[in-house]
Amino acid sequence: MGPEAQLTLDAMAADFVVDLSNVMRDDRLCGSRPVDLRRFLDLLAALVAYTGDEAVQVYAVADRSLLRQPGLTADEKATLHRWYERGRIEVRPGADDRLIELAETAELRVISRDNFEDAYREHPWIPGNRDRFLHAVSGPGGAGVVVVPRIMPTPPEWHISRKEEESRLLRAGMYDRRHATGARRELLTRQWRCPRRDCPMFGDAAAVDQPVPVYRQGVVRCPTHHEPMADIGPSTPRVQLKVRIDGVSQARFMVRADAAVVVGRAPVEPGGVALASWLTPSARNWISRRHVELSWDGTALAVRDLSANGTRIRREGTPETGRRIGAGRPWRLRKGEVIVLHEGVELVLSGRAFVFENPAQPPAPRGALAEEAATPTMIRRPKPR
């Protein structure tokens, strides 16, 4: 049976769904070329050996950039285009969403080295999964390919946020995967102005915290009006933090390089972040009105304890109680560390550097809490039922 006979776009007939681009670009498999069709052909042979079925059927999904990959030979390009035109492979702008969709709806096992971390929040069954994912590895002595099951990783919160950001930047053209340079920092650290002066995101009255523009055909464009935009200067470095209560993210807020932010039960400073609406009586009694001051220098977040009862720093994902920081002395927060104001009340640094949600005000607190509440800058998120 030839390889084309093993390809199908009938999800009910398929035995596996394969990330075609991921397999062909995996230089840990045969050969040293950046992209090689032989890796996929070896995988098809390996699946026959893995299942014992000569007629094993594969649903292959490729991202569109694969068909334009410069490293492909003329014969490889012709083969891929023939498969596409004959309805043997599916080609999409991005393959990941389709792979996960087929894994869920058709219960197909996925063959890919991708961890799909940007999909973890929407698909919580993925992290730690032991039976739905496989990947290809080199055979004995580097000959051919062998298929092996894999256990999906369970990464820390900041890592998931970073992968989500990478996906958003890719869709906006603001992440250069082809040249492996990553985020287009030279564009993402600038402010932009749309020629439509009334544009809500990039017009004359647009807020300081602009969303991510799009980069198309070598030009920065407005995502709403699709017109080229003017560079109006550098943007202020900023970072985003999450307020996490009992493991649930309830709010987000920004810290900019030009102004420190005070967080507590009900800080009086303009732009302070008030937590009173989310706190239990025990937490309200413990957390000071002005508990911590946060400042950002564009590289690291500094935490200064202002409280009466102290602030702790602990590693994400560990049961440890953490280390108490000295009162009034700045602590430079490291990657993977969490700021603990009270048991179950934490401030978590986002892994994102450019893609942020716009903060908004929560509902005003009622009763005795209303007397304490300062104007916060955050998003209220309902707790899951």
PDB file of N, CA and C in Angstrom, residues 161-220:
ATOM      1  N   SER A 161       0.723  31.286  30.082  1.00  0.00           N
ATOM      2  CA  SER A 161       0.436  32.650  29.620  1.00  0.00           C
ATOM      3  C   SER A 161       1.359  33.049  28.476  1.00  0.00           C
ATOM      4  N   ARG A 162       2.629  32.667  28.578  1.00  0.00           N
ATOM      5  CA  ARG A 162       3.582  33.026  27.519  1.00  0.00           C
ATOM      6  C   ARG A 162       3.240  32.321  26.215  1.00  0.00           C
ATOM      7  N   LYS A 163       2.829  31.060  26.275  1.00  0.00           N
ATOM      8  CA  LYS A 163       2.463  30.340  25.057  1.00  0.00           C
ATOM      9  C   LYS A 163       1.187  30.900  24.444  1.00  0.00           C
ATOM     10  N   GLU A 164       0.247  31.324  25.304  1.00  0.00           N
ATOM     11  CA  GLU A 164      -0.966  31.974  24.795  1.00  0.00           C
ATOM     12  C   GLU A 164      -0.603  33.256  24.067  1.00  0.00           C
ATOM     13  N   GLU A 165       0.324  34.008  24.638  1.00  0.00           N
ATOM     14  CA  GLU A 165       0.762  35.252  24.007  1.00  0.00           C
ATOM     15  C   GLU A 165       1.429  34.969  22.664  1.00  0.00           C
ATOM     16  N   GLU A 166       2.277  33.961  22.621  1.00  0.00           N
ATOM     17  CA  GLU A 166       2.957  33.620  21.374  1.00  0.00           C
ATOM     18  C   GLU A 166       1.944  33.321  20.269  1.00  0.00           C
ATOM     19  N   SER A 167       0.875  32.599  20.603  1.00  0.00           N
ATOM     20  CA  SER A 167      -0.152  32.282  19.616  1.00  0.00           C
ATOM     21  C   SER A 167      -0.856  33.542  19.124  1.00  0.00           C
ATOM     22  N   ARG A 168      -1.159  34.440  20.060  1.00  0.00           N
ATOM     23  CA  ARG A 168      -1.808  35.698  19.665  1.00  0.00           C
ATOM     24  C   ARG A 168      -0.897  36.522  18.756  1.00  0.00           C
ATOM     25  N   LEU A 169       0.390  36.580  19.092  1.00  0.00           N
ATOM     26  CA  LEU A 169       1.330  37.337  18.276  1.00  0.00           C
ATOM     27  C   LEU A 169       1.499  36.712  16.896  1.00  0.00           C
ATOM     28  N   LEU A 170       1.490  35.401  16.823  1.00  0.00           N
ATOM     29  CA  LEU A 170       1.585  34.726  15.529  1.00  0.00           C
ATOM     30  C   LEU A 170       0.415  35.109  14.636  1.00  0.00           C
ATOM     31  N   ARG A 171      -0.783  35.098  15.206  1.00  0.00           N
ATOM     32  CA  ARG A 171      -1.969  35.447  14.409  1.00  0.00           C
ATOM     33  C   ARG A 171      -1.915  36.886  13.934  1.00  0.00           C
ATOM     34  N   ALA A 172      -1.277  37.757  14.717  1.00  0.00           N
ATOM     35  CA  ALA A 172      -1.173  39.173  14.358  1.00  0.00           C
ATOM     36  C   ALA A 172       0.030  39.455  13.458  1.00  0.00           C
ATOM     37  N   GLY A 173       0.835  38.443  13.164  1.00  0.00           N
ATOM     38  CA  GLY A 173       2.040  38.659  12.362  1.00  0.00           C
ATOM     39  C   GLY A 173       3.162  39.300  13.144  1.00  0.00           C
ATOM     40  N   MET A 174       3.032  39.327  14.473  1.00  0.00           N
ATOM     41  CA  MET A 174       4.019  39.992  15.317  1.00  0.00           C
ATOM     42  C   MET A 174       5.004  39.014  15.959  1.00  0.00           C
ATOM     43  N   TYR A 175       5.047  37.799  15.424  1.00  0.00           N
ATOM     44  CA  TYR A 175       5.999  36.799  15.918  1.00  0.00           C
ATOM     45  C   TYR A 175       6.658  36.171  14.708  1.00  0.00           C
ATOM     46  N   ASP A 176       7.977  36.311  14.612  1.00  0.00           N
ATOM     47  CA  ASP A 176       8.707  35.837  13.445  1.00  0.00           C
ATOM     48  C   ASP A 176       9.235  34.431  13.699  1.00  0.00           C
ATOM     49  N   ARG A 177       8.442  33.433  13.328  1.00  0.00           N
ATOM     50  CA  ARG A 177       8.850  32.041  13.518  1.00  0.00           C
ATOM     51  C   ARG A 177       9.811  31.596  12.409  1.00  0.00           C
ATOM     52  N   ARG A 178       9.653  32.153  11.208  1.00  0.00           N
ATOM     53  CA  ARG A 178      10.464  31.703  10.078  1.00  0.00           C
ATOM     54  C   ARG A 178      11.948  31.911  10.326  1.00  0.00           C
ATOM     55  N   HIS A 179      12.315  33.088  10.859  1.00  0.00           N
ATOM     56  CA  HIS A 179      13.729  33.383  11.106  1.00  0.00           C
ATOM     57  C   HIS A 179      14.128  33.120  12.562  1.00  0.00           C
ATOM     58  N   ALA A 180      13.214  32.513  13.325  1.00  0.00           N
ATOM     59  CA  ALA A 180      13.480  32.126  14.714  1.00  0.00           C
ATOM     60  C   ALA A 180      13.903  33.303  15.587  1.00  0.00           C
ATOM     61  N   THR A 181      13.386  34.494  15.283  1.00  0.00           N
ATOM     62  CA  THR A 181      13.725  35.669  16.092  1.00  0.00           C
ATOM     63  C   THR A 181      12.666  35.969  17.147  1.00  0.00           C
ATOM     64  N   GLY A 182      11.525  35.264  17.093  1.00  0.00           N
ATOM     65  CA  GLY A 182      10.502  35.431  18.111  1.00  0.00           C
ATOM     66  C   GLY A 182       9.689  36.706  17.947  1.00  0.00           C
ATOM     67  N   ALA A 183       9.241  37.269  19.080  1.00  0.00           N
ATOM     68  CA  ALA A 183       8.391  38.461  19.059  1.00  0.00           C
ATOM     69  C   ALA A 183       9.108  39.631  18.399  1.00  0.00           C
ATOM     70  N   ARG A 184       8.380  40.407  17.609  1.00  0.00           N
ATOM     71  CA  ARG A 184       8.947  41.580  16.928  1.00  0.00           C
ATOM     72  C   ARG A 184       8.986  42.744  17.921  1.00  0.00           C
ATOM     73  N   ARG A 185       9.961  42.690  18.807  1.00  0.00           N
ATOM     74  CA  ARG A 185      10.056  43.659  19.893  1.00  0.00           C
ATOM     75  C   ARG A 185      10.204  45.087  19.383  1.00  0.00           C
ATOM     76  N   GLU A 186      10.897  45.258  18.280  1.00  0.00           N
ATOM     77  CA  GLU A 186      11.118  46.602  17.755  1.00  0.00           C
ATOM     78  C   GLU A 186       9.811  47.268  17.358  1.00  0.00           C
ATOM     79  N   LEU A 187       8.764  46.486  17.109  1.00  0.00           N
ATOM     80  CA  LEU A 187       7.447  47.019  16.765  1.00  0.00           C
ATOM     81  C   LEU A 187       6.509  47.016  17.971  1.00  0.00           C
ATOM     82  N   LEU A 188       6.640  46.002  18.814  1.00  0.00           N
ATOM     83  CA  LEU A 188       5.739  45.855  19.959  1.00  0.00           C
ATOM     84  C   LEU A 188       6.051  46.834  21.085  1.00  0.00           C
ATOM     85  N   THR A 189       7.212  47.444  21.070  1.00  0.00           N
ATOM     86  CA  THR A 189       7.570  48.421  22.109  1.00  0.00           C
ATOM     87  C   THR A 189       7.365  49.861  21.638  1.00  0.00           C
ATOM     88  N   ARG A 190       6.591  50.039  20.564  1.00  0.00           N
ATOM     89  CA  ARG A 190       6.272  51.378  20.048  1.00  0.00           C
ATOM     90  C   ARG A 190       4.771  51.622  20.171  1.00  0.00           C
ATOM     91  N   GLN A 191       4.395  52.929  20.129  1.00  0.00           N
ATOM     92  CA  GLN A 191       2.986  53.303  20.066  1.00  0.00           C
ATOM     93  C   GLN A 191       2.644  53.682  18.628  1.00  0.00           C
ATOM     94  N   TRP A 192       1.381  53.433  18.254  1.00  0.00           N
ATOM     95  CA  TRP A 192       0.989  53.600  16.862  1.00  0.00           C
ATOM     96  C   TRP A 192      -0.290  54.436  16.764  1.00  0.00           C
ATOM     97  N   ARG A 193      -0.424  55.121  15.653  1.00  0.00           N
ATOM     98  CA  ARG A 193      -1.606  55.963  15.425  1.00  0.00           C
ATOM     99  C   ARG A 193      -2.255  55.607  14.091  1.00  0.00           C
ATOM    100  N   CYS A 194      -3.539  55.293  14.169  1.00  0.00           N
ATOM    101  CA  CYS A 194      -4.335  54.956  12.980  1.00  0.00           C
ATOM    102  C   CYS A 194      -4.688  56.247  12.218  1.00  0.00           C
ATOM    103  N   PRO A 195      -4.724  56.217  10.877  1.00  0.00           N
ATOM    104  CA  PRO A 195      -5.133  57.415  10.130  1.00  0.00           C
ATOM    105  C   PRO A 195      -6.585  57.799  10.369  1.00  0.00           C
ATOM    106  N   ARG A 196      -7.390  56.843  10.847  1.00  0.00           N
ATOM    107  CA  ARG A 196      -8.775  57.174  11.222  1.00  0.00           C
ATOM    108  C   ARG A 196      -8.729  57.775  12.621  1.00  0.00           C
ATOM    109  N   ARG A 197      -8.898  59.045  12.746  1.00  0.00           N
ATOM    110  CA  ARG A 197      -8.684  59.740  14.020  1.00  0.00           C
ATOM    111  C   ARG A 197      -9.653  59.279  15.104  1.00  0.00           C
ATOM    112  N   ASP A 198     -10.828  58.732  14.699  1.00  0.00           N
ATOM    113  CA  ASP A 198     -11.807  58.268  15.685  1.00  0.00           C
ATOM    114  C   ASP A 198     -11.667  56.782  15.991  1.00  0.00           C
ATOM    115  N   CYS A 199     -10.594  56.153  15.544  1.00  0.00           N
ATOM    116  CA  CYS A 199     -10.375  54.732  15.818  1.00  0.00           C
ATOM    117  C   CYS A 199     -10.310  54.518  17.331  1.00  0.00           C
ATOM    118  N   PRO A 200     -11.140  53.626  17.891  1.00  0.00           N
ATOM    119  CA  PRO A 200     -11.167  53.466  19.354  1.00  0.00           C
ATOM    120  C   PRO A 200      -9.893  52.867  19.931  1.00  0.00           C
ATOM    121  N   MET A 201      -9.133  52.134  19.130  1.00  0.00           N
ATOM    122  CA  MET A 201      -7.933  51.478  19.647  1.00  0.00           C
ATOM    123  C   MET A 201      -6.660  52.264  19.363  1.00  0.00           C
ATOM    124  N   PHE A 202      -6.591  52.928  18.201  1.00  0.00           N
ATOM    125  CA  PHE A 202      -5.355  53.597  17.801  1.00  0.00           C
ATOM    126  C   PHE A 202      -5.607  55.022  17.289  1.00  0.00           C
ATOM    127  N   GLY A 203      -6.762  55.605  17.621  1.00  0.00           N
ATOM    128  CA  GLY A 203      -7.073  56.959  17.190  1.00  0.00           C
ATOM    129  C   GLY A 203      -6.487  58.005  18.119  1.00  0.00           C
ATOM    130  N   ASP A 204      -6.876  59.273  17.896  1.00  0.00           N
ATOM    131  CA  ASP A 204      -6.330  60.388  18.679  1.00  0.00           C
ATOM    132  C   ASP A 204      -6.654  60.264  20.162  1.00  0.00           C
ATOM    133  N   ALA A 205      -7.803  59.673  20.489  1.00  0.00           N
ATOM    134  CA  ALA A 205      -8.220  59.574  21.897  1.00  0.00           C
ATOM    135  C   ALA A 205      -7.936  58.199  22.483  1.00  0.00           C
ATOM    136  N   ALA A 206      -7.117  57.384  21.795  1.00  0.00           N
ATOM    137  CA  ALA A 206      -6.848  56.022  22.267  1.00  0.00           C
ATOM    138  C   ALA A 206      -6.099  56.043  23.590  1.00  0.00           C
ATOM    139  N   ALA A 207      -6.335  55.032  24.386  1.00  0.00           N
ATOM    140  CA  ALA A 207      -5.688  54.933  25.693  1.00  0.00           C
ATOM    141  C   ALA A 207      -4.197  54.671  25.541  1.00  0.00           C
ATOM    142  N   VAL A 208      -3.477  54.896  26.630  1.00  0.00           N
ATOM    143  CA  VAL A 208      -2.031  54.649  26.630  1.00  0.00           C
ATOM    144  C   VAL A 208      -1.740  53.174  26.403  1.00  0.00           C
ATOM    145  N   ASP A 209      -2.533  52.302  27.028  1.00  0.00           N
ATOM    146  CA  ASP A 209      -2.323  50.864  26.911  1.00  0.00           C
ATOM    147  C   ASP A 209      -2.985  50.349  25.638  1.00  0.00           C
ATOM    148  N   GLN A 210      -2.266  50.442  24.536  1.00  0.00           N
ATOM    149  CA  GLN A 210      -2.811  50.014  23.255  1.00  0.00           C
ATOM    150  C   GLN A 210      -2.792  48.489  23.128  1.00  0.00           C
ATOM    151  N   PRO A 211      -3.730  47.939  22.351  1.00  0.00           N
ATOM    152  CA  PRO A 211      -3.667  46.501  22.050  1.00  0.00           C
ATOM    153  C   PRO A 211      -2.554  46.235  21.034  1.00  0.00           C
ATOM    154  N   VAL A 212      -2.372  44.975  20.684  1.00  0.00           N
ATOM    155  CA  VAL A 212      -1.338  44.617  19.708  1.00  0.00           C
ATOM    156  C   VAL A 212      -1.856  44.914  18.304  1.00  0.00           C
ATOM    157  N   PRO A 213      -1.094  45.679  17.495  1.00  0.00           N
ATOM    158  CA  PRO A 213      -1.490  45.888  16.100  1.00  0.00           C
ATOM    159  C   PRO A 213      -1.191  44.645  15.278  1.00  0.00           C
ATOM    160  N   VAL A 214      -1.451  44.699  13.976  1.00  0.00           N
ATOM    161  CA  VAL A 214      -1.111  43.572  13.110  1.00  0.00           C
ATOM    162  C   VAL A 214       0.011  43.985  12.167  1.00  0.00           C
ATOM    163  N   TYR A 215       0.767  42.989  11.742  1.00  0.00           N
ATOM    164  CA  TYR A 215       1.893  43.224  10.831  1.00  0.00           C
ATOM    165  C   TYR A 215       1.639  42.415   9.573  1.00  0.00           C
ATOM    166  N   ARG A 216       1.329  43.103   8.483  1.00  0.00           N
ATOM    167  CA  ARG A 216       1.013  42.449   7.232  1.00  0.00           C
ATOM    168  C   ARG A 216       1.780  43.105   6.089  1.00  0.00           C
ATOM    169  N   GLN A 217       2.366  42.283   5.226  1.00  0.00           N
ATOM    170  CA  GLN A 217       3.086  42.762   4.035  1.00  0.00           C
ATOM    171  C   GLN A 217       4.158  43.788   4.394  1.00  0.00           C
ATOM    172  N   GLY A 218       4.838  43.522   5.531  1.00  0.00           N
ATOM    173  CA  GLY A 218       5.940  44.379   5.933  1.00  0.00           C
ATOM    174  C   GLY A 218       5.533  45.718   6.515  1.00  0.00           C
ATOM    175  N   VAL A 219       4.240  45.862   6.891  1.00  0.00           N
ATOM    176  CA  VAL A 219       3.727  47.139   7.396  1.00  0.00           C
ATOM    177  C   VAL A 219       2.888  46.892   8.647  1.00  0.00           C
ATOM    178  N   VAL A 220       3.027  47.785   9.651  1.00  0.00           N
ATOM    179  CA  VAL A 220       2.164  47.735  10.835  1.00  0.00           C
ATOM    180  C   VAL A 220       0.822  48.365  10.472  1.00  0.00           C
TER     181      VAL A 220
END
